[in-house]
Coordinates of N, CA and C in Angstrom, one line a residue:
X1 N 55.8 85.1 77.2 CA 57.1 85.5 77.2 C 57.9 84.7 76.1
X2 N 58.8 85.5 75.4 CA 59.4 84.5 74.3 C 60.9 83.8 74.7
X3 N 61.8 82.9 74.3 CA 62.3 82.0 74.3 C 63.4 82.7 75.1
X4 N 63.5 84.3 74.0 CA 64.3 84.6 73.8 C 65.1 85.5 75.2
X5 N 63.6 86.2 76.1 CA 63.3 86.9 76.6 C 63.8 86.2 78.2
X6 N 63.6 84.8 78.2 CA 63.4 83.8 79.0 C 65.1 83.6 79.4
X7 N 66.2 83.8 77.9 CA 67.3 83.1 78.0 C 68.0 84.4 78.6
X8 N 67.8 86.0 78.1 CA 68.4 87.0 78.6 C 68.4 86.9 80.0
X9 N 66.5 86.6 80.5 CA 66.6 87.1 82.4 C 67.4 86.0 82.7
X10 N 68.0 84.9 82.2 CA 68.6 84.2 83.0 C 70.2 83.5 82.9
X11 N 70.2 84.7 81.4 CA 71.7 84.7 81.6 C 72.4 83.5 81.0
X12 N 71.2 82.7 79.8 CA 71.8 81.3 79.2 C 71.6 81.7 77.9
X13 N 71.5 80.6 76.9 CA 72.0 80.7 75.3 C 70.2 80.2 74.9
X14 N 69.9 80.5 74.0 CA 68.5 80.5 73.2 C 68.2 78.8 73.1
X15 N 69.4 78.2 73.0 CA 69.7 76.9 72.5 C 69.2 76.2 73.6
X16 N 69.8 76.5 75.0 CA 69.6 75.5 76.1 C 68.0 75.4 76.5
X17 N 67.1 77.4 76.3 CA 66.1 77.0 76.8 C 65.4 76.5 75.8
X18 N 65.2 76.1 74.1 CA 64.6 75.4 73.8 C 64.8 74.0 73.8
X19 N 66.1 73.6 74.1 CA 66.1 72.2 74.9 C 65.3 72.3 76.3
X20 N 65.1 72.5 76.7 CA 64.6 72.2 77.9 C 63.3 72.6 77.6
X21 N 62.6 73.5 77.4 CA 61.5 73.4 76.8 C 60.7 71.9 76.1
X22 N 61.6 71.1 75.4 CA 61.4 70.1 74.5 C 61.8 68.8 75.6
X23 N 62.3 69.2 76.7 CA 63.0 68.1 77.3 C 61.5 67.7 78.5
X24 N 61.1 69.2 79.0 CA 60.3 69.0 80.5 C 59.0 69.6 79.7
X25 N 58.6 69.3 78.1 CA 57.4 69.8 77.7 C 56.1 70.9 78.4
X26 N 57.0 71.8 78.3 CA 56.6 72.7 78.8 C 55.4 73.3 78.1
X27 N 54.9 73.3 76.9 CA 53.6 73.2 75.9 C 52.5 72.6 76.7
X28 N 52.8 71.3 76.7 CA 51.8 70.3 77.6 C 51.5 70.7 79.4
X29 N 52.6 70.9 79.6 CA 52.6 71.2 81.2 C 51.4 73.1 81.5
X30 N 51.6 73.7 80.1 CA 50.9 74.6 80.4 C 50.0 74.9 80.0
X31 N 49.0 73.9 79.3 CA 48.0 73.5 78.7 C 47.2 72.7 79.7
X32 N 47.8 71.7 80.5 CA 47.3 70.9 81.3 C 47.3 71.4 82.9
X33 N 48.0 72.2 83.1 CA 48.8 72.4 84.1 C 49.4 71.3 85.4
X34 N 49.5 70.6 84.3 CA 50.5 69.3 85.0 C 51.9 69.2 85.9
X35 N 52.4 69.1 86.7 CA 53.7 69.2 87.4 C 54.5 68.1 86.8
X36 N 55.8 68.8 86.6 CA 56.7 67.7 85.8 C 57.7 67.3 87.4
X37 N 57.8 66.0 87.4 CA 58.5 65.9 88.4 C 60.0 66.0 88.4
X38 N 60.7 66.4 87.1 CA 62.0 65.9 87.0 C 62.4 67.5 86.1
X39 N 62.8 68.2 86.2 CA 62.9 69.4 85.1 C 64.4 70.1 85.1
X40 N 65.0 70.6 84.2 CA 66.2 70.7 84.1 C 66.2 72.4 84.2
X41 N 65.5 73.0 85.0 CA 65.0 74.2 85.2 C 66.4 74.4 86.4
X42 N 67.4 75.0 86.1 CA 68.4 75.2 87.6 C 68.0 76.3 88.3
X43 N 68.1 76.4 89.8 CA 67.7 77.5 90.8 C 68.7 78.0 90.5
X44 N 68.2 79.5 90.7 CA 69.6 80.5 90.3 C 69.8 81.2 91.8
X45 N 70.6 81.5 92.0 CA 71.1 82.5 93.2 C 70.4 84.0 92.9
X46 N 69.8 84.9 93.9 CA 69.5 86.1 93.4 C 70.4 86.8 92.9
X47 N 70.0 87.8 92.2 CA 71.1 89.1 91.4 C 71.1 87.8 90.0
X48 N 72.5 89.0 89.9 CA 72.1 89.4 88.2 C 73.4 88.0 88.2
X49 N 72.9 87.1 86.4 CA 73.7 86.5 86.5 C 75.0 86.7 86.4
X50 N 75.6 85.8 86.5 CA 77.5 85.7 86.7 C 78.3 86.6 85.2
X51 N 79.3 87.6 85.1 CA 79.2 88.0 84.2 C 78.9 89.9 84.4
X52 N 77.4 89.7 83.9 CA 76.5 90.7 84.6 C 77.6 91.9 85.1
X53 N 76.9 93.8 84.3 CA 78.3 94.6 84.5 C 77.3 95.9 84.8
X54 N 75.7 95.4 85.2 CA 74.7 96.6 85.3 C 75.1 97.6 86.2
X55 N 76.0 96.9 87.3 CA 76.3 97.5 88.3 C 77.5 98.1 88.8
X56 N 78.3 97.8 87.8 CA 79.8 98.5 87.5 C 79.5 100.1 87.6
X57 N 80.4 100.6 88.9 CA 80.6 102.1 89.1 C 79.3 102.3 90.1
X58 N 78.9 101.7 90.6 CA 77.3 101.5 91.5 C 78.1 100.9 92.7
X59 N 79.0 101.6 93.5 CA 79.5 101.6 94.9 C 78.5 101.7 95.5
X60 N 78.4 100.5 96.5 CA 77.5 100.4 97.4 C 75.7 99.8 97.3
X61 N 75.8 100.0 96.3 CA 74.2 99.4 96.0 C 73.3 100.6 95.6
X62 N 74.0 102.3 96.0 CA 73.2 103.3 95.9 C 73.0 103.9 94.4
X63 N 71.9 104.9 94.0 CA 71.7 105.2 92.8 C 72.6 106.1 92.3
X64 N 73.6 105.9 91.1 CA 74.7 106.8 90.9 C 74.2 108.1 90.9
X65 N 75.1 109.0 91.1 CA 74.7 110.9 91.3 C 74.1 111.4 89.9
X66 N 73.2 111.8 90.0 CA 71.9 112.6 89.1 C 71.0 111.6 89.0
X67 N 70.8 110.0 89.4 CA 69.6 109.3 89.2 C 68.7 110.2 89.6
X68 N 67.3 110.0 88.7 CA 66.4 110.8 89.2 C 65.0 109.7 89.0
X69 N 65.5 108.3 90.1 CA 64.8 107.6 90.6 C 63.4 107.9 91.2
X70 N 64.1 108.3 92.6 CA 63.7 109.2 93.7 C 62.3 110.3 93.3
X71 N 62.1 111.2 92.4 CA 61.8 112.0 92.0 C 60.5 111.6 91.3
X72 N 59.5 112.0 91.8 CA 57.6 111.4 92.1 C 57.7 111.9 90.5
X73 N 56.9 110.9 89.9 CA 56.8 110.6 88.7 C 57.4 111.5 87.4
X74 N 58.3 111.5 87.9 CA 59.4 112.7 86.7 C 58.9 114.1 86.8
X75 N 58.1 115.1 87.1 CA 57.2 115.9 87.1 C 58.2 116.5 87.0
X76 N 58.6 117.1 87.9 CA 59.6 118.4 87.5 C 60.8 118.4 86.7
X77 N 61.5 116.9 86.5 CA 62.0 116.4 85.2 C 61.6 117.1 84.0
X78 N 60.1 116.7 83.7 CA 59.5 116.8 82.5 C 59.1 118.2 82.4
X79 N 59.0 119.2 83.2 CA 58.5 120.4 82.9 C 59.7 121.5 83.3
X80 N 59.9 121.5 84.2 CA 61.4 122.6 84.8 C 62.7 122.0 83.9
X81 N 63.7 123.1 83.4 CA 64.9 123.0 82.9 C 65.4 122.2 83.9
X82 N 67.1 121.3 83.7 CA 67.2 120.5 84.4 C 68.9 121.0 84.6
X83 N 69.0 122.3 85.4 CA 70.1 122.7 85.9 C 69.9 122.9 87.0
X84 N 71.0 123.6 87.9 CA 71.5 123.4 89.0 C 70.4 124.6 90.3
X85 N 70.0 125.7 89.1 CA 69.4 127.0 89.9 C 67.7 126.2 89.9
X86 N 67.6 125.8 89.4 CA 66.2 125.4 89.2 C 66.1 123.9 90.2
X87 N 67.0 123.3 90.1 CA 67.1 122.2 91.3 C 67.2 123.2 92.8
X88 N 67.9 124.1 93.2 CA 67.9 124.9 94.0 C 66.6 125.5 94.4
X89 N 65.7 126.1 93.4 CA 64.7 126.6 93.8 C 63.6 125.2 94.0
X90 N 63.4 124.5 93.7 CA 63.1 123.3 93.7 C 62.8 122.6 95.1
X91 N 64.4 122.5 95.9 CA 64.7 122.1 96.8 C 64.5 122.9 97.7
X92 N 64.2 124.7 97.5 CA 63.8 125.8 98.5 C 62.1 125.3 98.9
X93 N 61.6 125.4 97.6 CA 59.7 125.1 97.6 C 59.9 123.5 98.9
X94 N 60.4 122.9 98.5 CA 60.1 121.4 99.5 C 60.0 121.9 100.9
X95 N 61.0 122.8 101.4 CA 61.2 122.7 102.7 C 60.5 123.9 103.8
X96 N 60.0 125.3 102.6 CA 58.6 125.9 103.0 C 57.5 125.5 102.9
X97 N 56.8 126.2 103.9 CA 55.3 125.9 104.5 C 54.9 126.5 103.7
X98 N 53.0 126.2 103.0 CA 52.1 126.9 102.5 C 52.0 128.5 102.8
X99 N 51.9 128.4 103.9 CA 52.0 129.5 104.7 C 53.0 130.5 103.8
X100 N 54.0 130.0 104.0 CA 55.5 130.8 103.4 C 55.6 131.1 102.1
X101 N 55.2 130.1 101.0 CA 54.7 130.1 100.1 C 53.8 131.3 99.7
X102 N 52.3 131.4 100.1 CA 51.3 132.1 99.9 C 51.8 133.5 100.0
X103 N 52.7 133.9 101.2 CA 53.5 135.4 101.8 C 54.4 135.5 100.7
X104 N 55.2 134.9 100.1 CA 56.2 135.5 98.8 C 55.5 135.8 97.4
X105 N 53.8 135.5 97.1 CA 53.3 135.4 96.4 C 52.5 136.8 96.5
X106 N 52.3 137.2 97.8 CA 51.8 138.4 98.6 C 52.7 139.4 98.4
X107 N 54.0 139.5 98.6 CA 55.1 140.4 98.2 C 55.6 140.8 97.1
X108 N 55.4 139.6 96.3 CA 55.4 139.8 95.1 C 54.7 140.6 94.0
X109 N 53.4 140.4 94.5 CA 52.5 141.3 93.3 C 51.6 142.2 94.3
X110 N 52.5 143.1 95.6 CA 52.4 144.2 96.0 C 53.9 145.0 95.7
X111 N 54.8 143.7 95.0 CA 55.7 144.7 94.7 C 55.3 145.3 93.4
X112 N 54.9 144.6 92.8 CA 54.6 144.6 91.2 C 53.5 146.2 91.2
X113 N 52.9 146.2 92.3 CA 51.7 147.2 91.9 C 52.5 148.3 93.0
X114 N 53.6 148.8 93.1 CA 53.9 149.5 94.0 C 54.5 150.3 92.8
X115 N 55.7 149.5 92.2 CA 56.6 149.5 90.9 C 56.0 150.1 90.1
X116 N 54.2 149.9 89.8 CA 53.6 150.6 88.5 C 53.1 152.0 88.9
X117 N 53.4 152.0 90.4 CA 53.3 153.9 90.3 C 54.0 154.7 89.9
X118 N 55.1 154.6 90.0 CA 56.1 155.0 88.9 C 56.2 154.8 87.7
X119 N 56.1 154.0 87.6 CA 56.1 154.0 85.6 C 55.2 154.0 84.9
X120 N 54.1 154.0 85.5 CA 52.7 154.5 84.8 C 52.3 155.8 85.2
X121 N 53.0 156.2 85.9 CA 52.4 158.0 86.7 C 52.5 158.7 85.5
X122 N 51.3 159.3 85.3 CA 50.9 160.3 84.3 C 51.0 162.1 85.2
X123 N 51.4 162.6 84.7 CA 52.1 163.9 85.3 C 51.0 164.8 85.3
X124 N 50.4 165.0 83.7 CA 49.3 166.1 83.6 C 48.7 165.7 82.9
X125 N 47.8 166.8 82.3 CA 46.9 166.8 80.8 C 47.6 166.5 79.7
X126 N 48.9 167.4 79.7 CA 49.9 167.2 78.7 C 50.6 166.0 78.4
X127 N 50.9 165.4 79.2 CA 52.0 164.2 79.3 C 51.4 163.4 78.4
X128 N 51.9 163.2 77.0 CA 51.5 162.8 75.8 C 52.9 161.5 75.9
X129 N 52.5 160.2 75.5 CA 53.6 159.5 75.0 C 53.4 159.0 73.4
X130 N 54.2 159.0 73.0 CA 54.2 158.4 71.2 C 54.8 157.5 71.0
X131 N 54.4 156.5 70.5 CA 55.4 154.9 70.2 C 55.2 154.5 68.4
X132 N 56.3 154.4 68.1 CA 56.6 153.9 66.8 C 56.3 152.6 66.7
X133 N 55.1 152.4 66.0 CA 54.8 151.4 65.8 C 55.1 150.5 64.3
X134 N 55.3 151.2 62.9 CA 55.4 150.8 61.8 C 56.3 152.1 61.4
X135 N 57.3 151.6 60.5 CA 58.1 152.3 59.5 C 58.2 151.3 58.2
X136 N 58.0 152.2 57.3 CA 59.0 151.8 56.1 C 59.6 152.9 55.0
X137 N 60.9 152.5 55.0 CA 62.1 153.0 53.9 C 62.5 152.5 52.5
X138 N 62.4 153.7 51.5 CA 62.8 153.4 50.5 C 64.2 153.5 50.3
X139 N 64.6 153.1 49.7 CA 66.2 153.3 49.5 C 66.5 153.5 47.6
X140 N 67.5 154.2 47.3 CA 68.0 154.6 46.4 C 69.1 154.8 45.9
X141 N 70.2 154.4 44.9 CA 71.2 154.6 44.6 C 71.6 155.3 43.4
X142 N 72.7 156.0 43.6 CA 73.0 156.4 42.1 C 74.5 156.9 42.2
X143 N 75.0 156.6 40.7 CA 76.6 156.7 40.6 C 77.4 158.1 40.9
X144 N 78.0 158.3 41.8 CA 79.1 159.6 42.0 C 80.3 159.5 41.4
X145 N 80.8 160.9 40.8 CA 82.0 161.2 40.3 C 82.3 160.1 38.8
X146 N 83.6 160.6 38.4 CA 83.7 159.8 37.0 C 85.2 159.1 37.2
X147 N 85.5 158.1 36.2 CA 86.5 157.5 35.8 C 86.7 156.5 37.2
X148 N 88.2 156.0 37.0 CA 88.2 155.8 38.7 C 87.8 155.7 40.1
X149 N 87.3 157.1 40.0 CA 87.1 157.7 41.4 C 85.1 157.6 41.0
X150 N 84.7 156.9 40.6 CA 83.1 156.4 40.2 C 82.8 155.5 41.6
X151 N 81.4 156.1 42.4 CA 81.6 155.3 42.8 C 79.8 155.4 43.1
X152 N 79.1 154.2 43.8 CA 77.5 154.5 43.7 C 77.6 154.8 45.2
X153 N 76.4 155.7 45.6 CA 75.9 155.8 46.7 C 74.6 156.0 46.8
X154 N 74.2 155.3 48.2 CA 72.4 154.8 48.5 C 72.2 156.1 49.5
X155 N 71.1 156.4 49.2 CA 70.4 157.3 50.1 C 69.0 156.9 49.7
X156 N 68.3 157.3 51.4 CA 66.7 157.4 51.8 C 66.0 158.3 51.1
X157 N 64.8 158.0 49.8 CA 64.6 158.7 49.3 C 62.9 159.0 49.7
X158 N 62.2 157.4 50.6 CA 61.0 157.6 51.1 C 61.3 157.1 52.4
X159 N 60.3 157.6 53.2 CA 60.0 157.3 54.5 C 58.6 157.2 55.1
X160 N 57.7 155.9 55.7 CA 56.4 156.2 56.2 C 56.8 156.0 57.6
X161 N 55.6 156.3 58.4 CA 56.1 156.1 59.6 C 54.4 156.0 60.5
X162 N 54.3 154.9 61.0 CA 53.3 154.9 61.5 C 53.4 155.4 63.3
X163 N 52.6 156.2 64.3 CA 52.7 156.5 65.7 C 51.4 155.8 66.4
X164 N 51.9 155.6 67.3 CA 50.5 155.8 68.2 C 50.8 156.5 69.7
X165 N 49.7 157.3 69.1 CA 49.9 158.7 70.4 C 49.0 157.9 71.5
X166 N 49.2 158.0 73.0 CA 48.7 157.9 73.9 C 48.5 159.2 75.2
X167 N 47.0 159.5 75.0 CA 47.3 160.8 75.5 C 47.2 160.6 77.2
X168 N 47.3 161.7 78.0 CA 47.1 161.5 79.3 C 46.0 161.1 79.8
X169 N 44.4 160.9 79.5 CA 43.5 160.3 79.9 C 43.6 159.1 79.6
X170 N 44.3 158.3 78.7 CA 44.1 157.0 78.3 C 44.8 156.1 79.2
X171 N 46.2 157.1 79.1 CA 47.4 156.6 80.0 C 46.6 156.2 81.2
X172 N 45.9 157.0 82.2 CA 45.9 157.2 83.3 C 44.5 156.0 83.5
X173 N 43.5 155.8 82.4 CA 42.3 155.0 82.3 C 43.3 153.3 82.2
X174 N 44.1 153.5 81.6 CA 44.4 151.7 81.5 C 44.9 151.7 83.2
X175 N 45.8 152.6 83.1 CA 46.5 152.8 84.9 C 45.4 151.9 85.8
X176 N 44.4 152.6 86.1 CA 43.4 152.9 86.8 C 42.9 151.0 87.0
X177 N 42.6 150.9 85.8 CA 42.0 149.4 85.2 C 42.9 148.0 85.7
X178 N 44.4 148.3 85.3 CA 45.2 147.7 85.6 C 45.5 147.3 87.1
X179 N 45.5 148.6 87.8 CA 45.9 148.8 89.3 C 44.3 147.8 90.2
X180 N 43.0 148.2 89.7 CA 41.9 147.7 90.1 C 41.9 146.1 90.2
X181 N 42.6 145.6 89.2 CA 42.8 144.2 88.8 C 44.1 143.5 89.7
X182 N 44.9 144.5 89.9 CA 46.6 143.9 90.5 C 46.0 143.9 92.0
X183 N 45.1 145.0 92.5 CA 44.2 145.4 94.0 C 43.9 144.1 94.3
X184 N 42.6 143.8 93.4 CA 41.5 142.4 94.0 C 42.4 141.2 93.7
X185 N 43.5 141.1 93.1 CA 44.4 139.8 92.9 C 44.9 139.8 94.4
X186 N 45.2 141.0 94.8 CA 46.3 141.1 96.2 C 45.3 140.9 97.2
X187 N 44.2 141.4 97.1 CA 43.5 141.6 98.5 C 42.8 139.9 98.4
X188 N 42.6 139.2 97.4 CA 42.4 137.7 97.1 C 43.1 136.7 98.4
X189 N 44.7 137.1 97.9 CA 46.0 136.5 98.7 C 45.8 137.3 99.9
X190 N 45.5 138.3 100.4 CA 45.6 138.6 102.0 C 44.8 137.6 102.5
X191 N 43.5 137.7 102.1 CA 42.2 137.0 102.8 C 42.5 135.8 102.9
X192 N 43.2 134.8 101.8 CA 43.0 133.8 101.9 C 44.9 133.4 103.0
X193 N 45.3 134.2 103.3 CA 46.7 134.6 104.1 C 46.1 134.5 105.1
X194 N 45.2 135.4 105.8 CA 44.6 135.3 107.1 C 43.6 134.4 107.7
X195 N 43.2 133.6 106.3 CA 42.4 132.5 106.6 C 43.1 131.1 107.3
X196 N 44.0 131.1 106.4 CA 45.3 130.2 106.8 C 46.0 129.9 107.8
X197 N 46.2 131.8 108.8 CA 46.7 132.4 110.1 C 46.0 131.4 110.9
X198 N 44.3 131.0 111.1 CA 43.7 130.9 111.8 C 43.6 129.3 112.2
X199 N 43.9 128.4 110.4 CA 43.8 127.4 110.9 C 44.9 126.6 111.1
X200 N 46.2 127.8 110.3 CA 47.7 126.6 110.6 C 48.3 127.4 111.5
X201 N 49.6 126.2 112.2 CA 50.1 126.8 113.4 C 51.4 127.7 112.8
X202 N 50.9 128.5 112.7 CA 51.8 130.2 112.4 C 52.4 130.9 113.2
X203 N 53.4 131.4 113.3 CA 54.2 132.4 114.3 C 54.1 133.3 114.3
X204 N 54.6 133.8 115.6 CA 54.1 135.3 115.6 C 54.7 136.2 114.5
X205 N 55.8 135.7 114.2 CA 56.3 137.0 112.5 C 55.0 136.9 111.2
X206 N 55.1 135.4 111.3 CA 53.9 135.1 110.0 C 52.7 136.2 110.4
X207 N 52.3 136.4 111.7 CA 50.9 137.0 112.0 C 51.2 138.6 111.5
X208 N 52.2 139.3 112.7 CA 52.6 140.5 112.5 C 52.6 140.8 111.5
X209 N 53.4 140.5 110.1 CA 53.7 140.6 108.7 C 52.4 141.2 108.1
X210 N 51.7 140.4 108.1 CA 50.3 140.8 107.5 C 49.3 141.9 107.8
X211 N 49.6 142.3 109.0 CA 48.9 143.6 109.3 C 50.0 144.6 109.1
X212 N 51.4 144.7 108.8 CA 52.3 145.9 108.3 C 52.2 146.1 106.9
X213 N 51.5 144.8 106.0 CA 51.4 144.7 104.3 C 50.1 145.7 104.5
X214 N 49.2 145.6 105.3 CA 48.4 145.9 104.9 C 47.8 147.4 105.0
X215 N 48.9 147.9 106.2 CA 48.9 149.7 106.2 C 49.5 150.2 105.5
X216 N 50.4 149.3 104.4 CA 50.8 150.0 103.4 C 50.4 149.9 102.3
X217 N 49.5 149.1 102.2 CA 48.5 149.1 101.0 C 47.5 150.2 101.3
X218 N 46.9 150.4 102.7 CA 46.1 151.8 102.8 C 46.6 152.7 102.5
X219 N 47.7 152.6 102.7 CA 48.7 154.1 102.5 C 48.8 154.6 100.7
X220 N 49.0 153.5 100.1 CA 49.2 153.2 98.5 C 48.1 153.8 97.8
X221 N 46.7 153.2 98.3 CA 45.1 153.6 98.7 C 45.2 155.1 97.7
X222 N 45.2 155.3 99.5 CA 45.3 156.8 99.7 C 46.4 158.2 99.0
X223 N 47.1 157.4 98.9 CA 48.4 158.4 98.0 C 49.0 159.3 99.2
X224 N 49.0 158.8 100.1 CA 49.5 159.7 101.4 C 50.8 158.6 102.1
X225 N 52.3 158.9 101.2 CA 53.1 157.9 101.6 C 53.8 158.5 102.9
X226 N 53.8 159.5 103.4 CA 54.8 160.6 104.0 C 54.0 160.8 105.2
X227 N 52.7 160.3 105.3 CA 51.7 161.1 106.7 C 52.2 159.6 107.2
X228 N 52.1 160.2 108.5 CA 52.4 159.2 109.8 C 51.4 157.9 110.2
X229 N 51.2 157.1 110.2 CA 49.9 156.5 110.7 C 50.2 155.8 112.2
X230 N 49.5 155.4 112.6 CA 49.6 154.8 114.0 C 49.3 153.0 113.6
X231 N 50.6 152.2 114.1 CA 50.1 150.9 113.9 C 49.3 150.2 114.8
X232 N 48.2 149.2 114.5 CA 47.6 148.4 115.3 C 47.8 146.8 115.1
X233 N 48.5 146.6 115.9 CA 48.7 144.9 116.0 C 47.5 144.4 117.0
X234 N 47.3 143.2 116.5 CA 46.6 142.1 116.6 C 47.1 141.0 116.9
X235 N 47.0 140.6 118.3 CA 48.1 139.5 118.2 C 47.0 138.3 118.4
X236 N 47.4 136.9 118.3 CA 46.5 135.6 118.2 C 47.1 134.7 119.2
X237 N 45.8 134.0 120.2 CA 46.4 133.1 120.9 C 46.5 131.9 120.6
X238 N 47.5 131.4 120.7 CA 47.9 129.9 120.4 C 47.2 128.9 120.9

C-alpha cells in the first residue's frame, strides 16, 4: 500500500506518515518482522475520520433511496431497463411460485396459438394474399406555361414493382407448420405443469386450471368450439 493510500484511510497529511515511517522504521520492522516497542502509530476511534462528509444525507445509517446495494450481483441492473414498470414486474416475479410462473407462460402461448386462428385462417382455394415487397420510381420534371406564370412540374414517369403472391395452399402449409410447433411448445409446459402438481404443494385452483386448459386445447384440436363437452376433474390428495 502506498504512503499515500495509508494517509487518506486515516485522515492525515502525506508528511506525517512518512515521518513516522522514518521515525518507527517501518522498512526494517517489515523485513525483519521485528516489534517496535514505542511507535507514533495513534489508535483511531472507529468510523470515518473527524471532518469526513461520506455520510451527509444518510439519516440513520440506512442506504439512501435507489441504492442498489441490496440487489444480488447487479443482474437485473445490468440487463432490465432501470424504470419504475420493470422494477414492478421485477418485484411481481420475487413473490410468485415456480408453479405460478410456469401457468402464465402456459396462457400465454395458448393465447398466442388461439389468436393465430384468426389471422392465419385461410377461407378457400381462392384466398390469394399479395405483399409488396420492392418498388422503384422514376421521377421527371419539366417547365409549365411561360413568362411569369413558368413554373416546373415533377411527375412519375417509371414505376417497377415487385409482389409476392401467397396462395391458399402455402398460406395454409406454413399455418399448419407453425401451429405444430406453437402445439409441442404448449403440450412441453402442460407436462412439465403436471409434473410439478405432483411434487410441489399446489392448490386446488393450481390443479383444477390445468385440466380446463386442456379441454380447450382438445376443443382447438378438433375445430369443434360450439359442441358441448362434459368436464372431468381430477382431484389430488394432499
Amino acid at each position: 500500500m502506498k504512503l499515500k493510500d495509508i494517509a487518506d484511510a486515516l485522515g492525515l497529511s502525506d508528511t506525517q506518515i512518512r515521518k513516522w515511517k522514518n521515525q518507527d522504521k517501518w522498512d526494517y520492522q517489515l523485513k525483519g518482522n521485528v516489534t517496535i516497542p514505542k511507535s507514533n502509530v495513534t489508535k483511531r476511534r472507529p468510523g470515518a475520520p473527524k471532518g469526513n462528509k461520506n455520510a451527509v444525507g444518510n439519516s440513520g445509517g440506512a442506504a439512501p433511496k435507489g441504492n442498489s446495494n441490496a440487489v444480488t450481483h447487479g443482474f437485473f441492473r445490468r440487463i432490465f431497463p432501470d424504470d419504475e414498470e420493470t422494477h414492478a414486474i421485477i418485484g411481481e416475479i420475487g413473490v410468485k411460485s415456480p408453479l405460478d410462473i410456469l401457468w402464465e407462460n402456459i396462457v400465454i402461448q395458448y393465447t398466442a396459438i388461439a389468436r393465430a386462428q384468426k389471422i392465419m385462417f385461410v377461407r378457400n382455394q381462392q384466398d390469394e394474399t399479395r405483399v409488396l415487397k420492392k418498388q422503384k420510381r422514376q421521377l421527371d420534371s419539366e417547365k409549365v406555361g411561360k413568362g411569369e406564370n413558368q413554373r416546373v412540374e415533377t411527375f412519375e414517369t417509371y414505376v417497377e414493382e415487385e409482389w409476392e403472391i401467397q396462395h391458399a395452399w402455402d398460406k395454409h402449409a406454413i399455418f399448419l407448420q407453425a401451429q405444430s410447433r406453437a402445439m409441442a411448445t404448449l403440450q412441453g409446459l402442460i407436462k412439465r405443469y403436471e409434473e410439478m402438481l405432483v411434487t410441489a404443494l399446489a392448490t386446488e385452483e393450481q390443479r383444477l386450471r390445468i385440466e380446463k386448459l386442456k379441454l380447450e386445447i382438445g376443443k382447438l384440436q378438433s375445430g369443434d368450439d360450439d359442441q358441448q363437452s362434459e368436464v372431468i376433474v381430477r382431484r389430488w390428495s394432499q
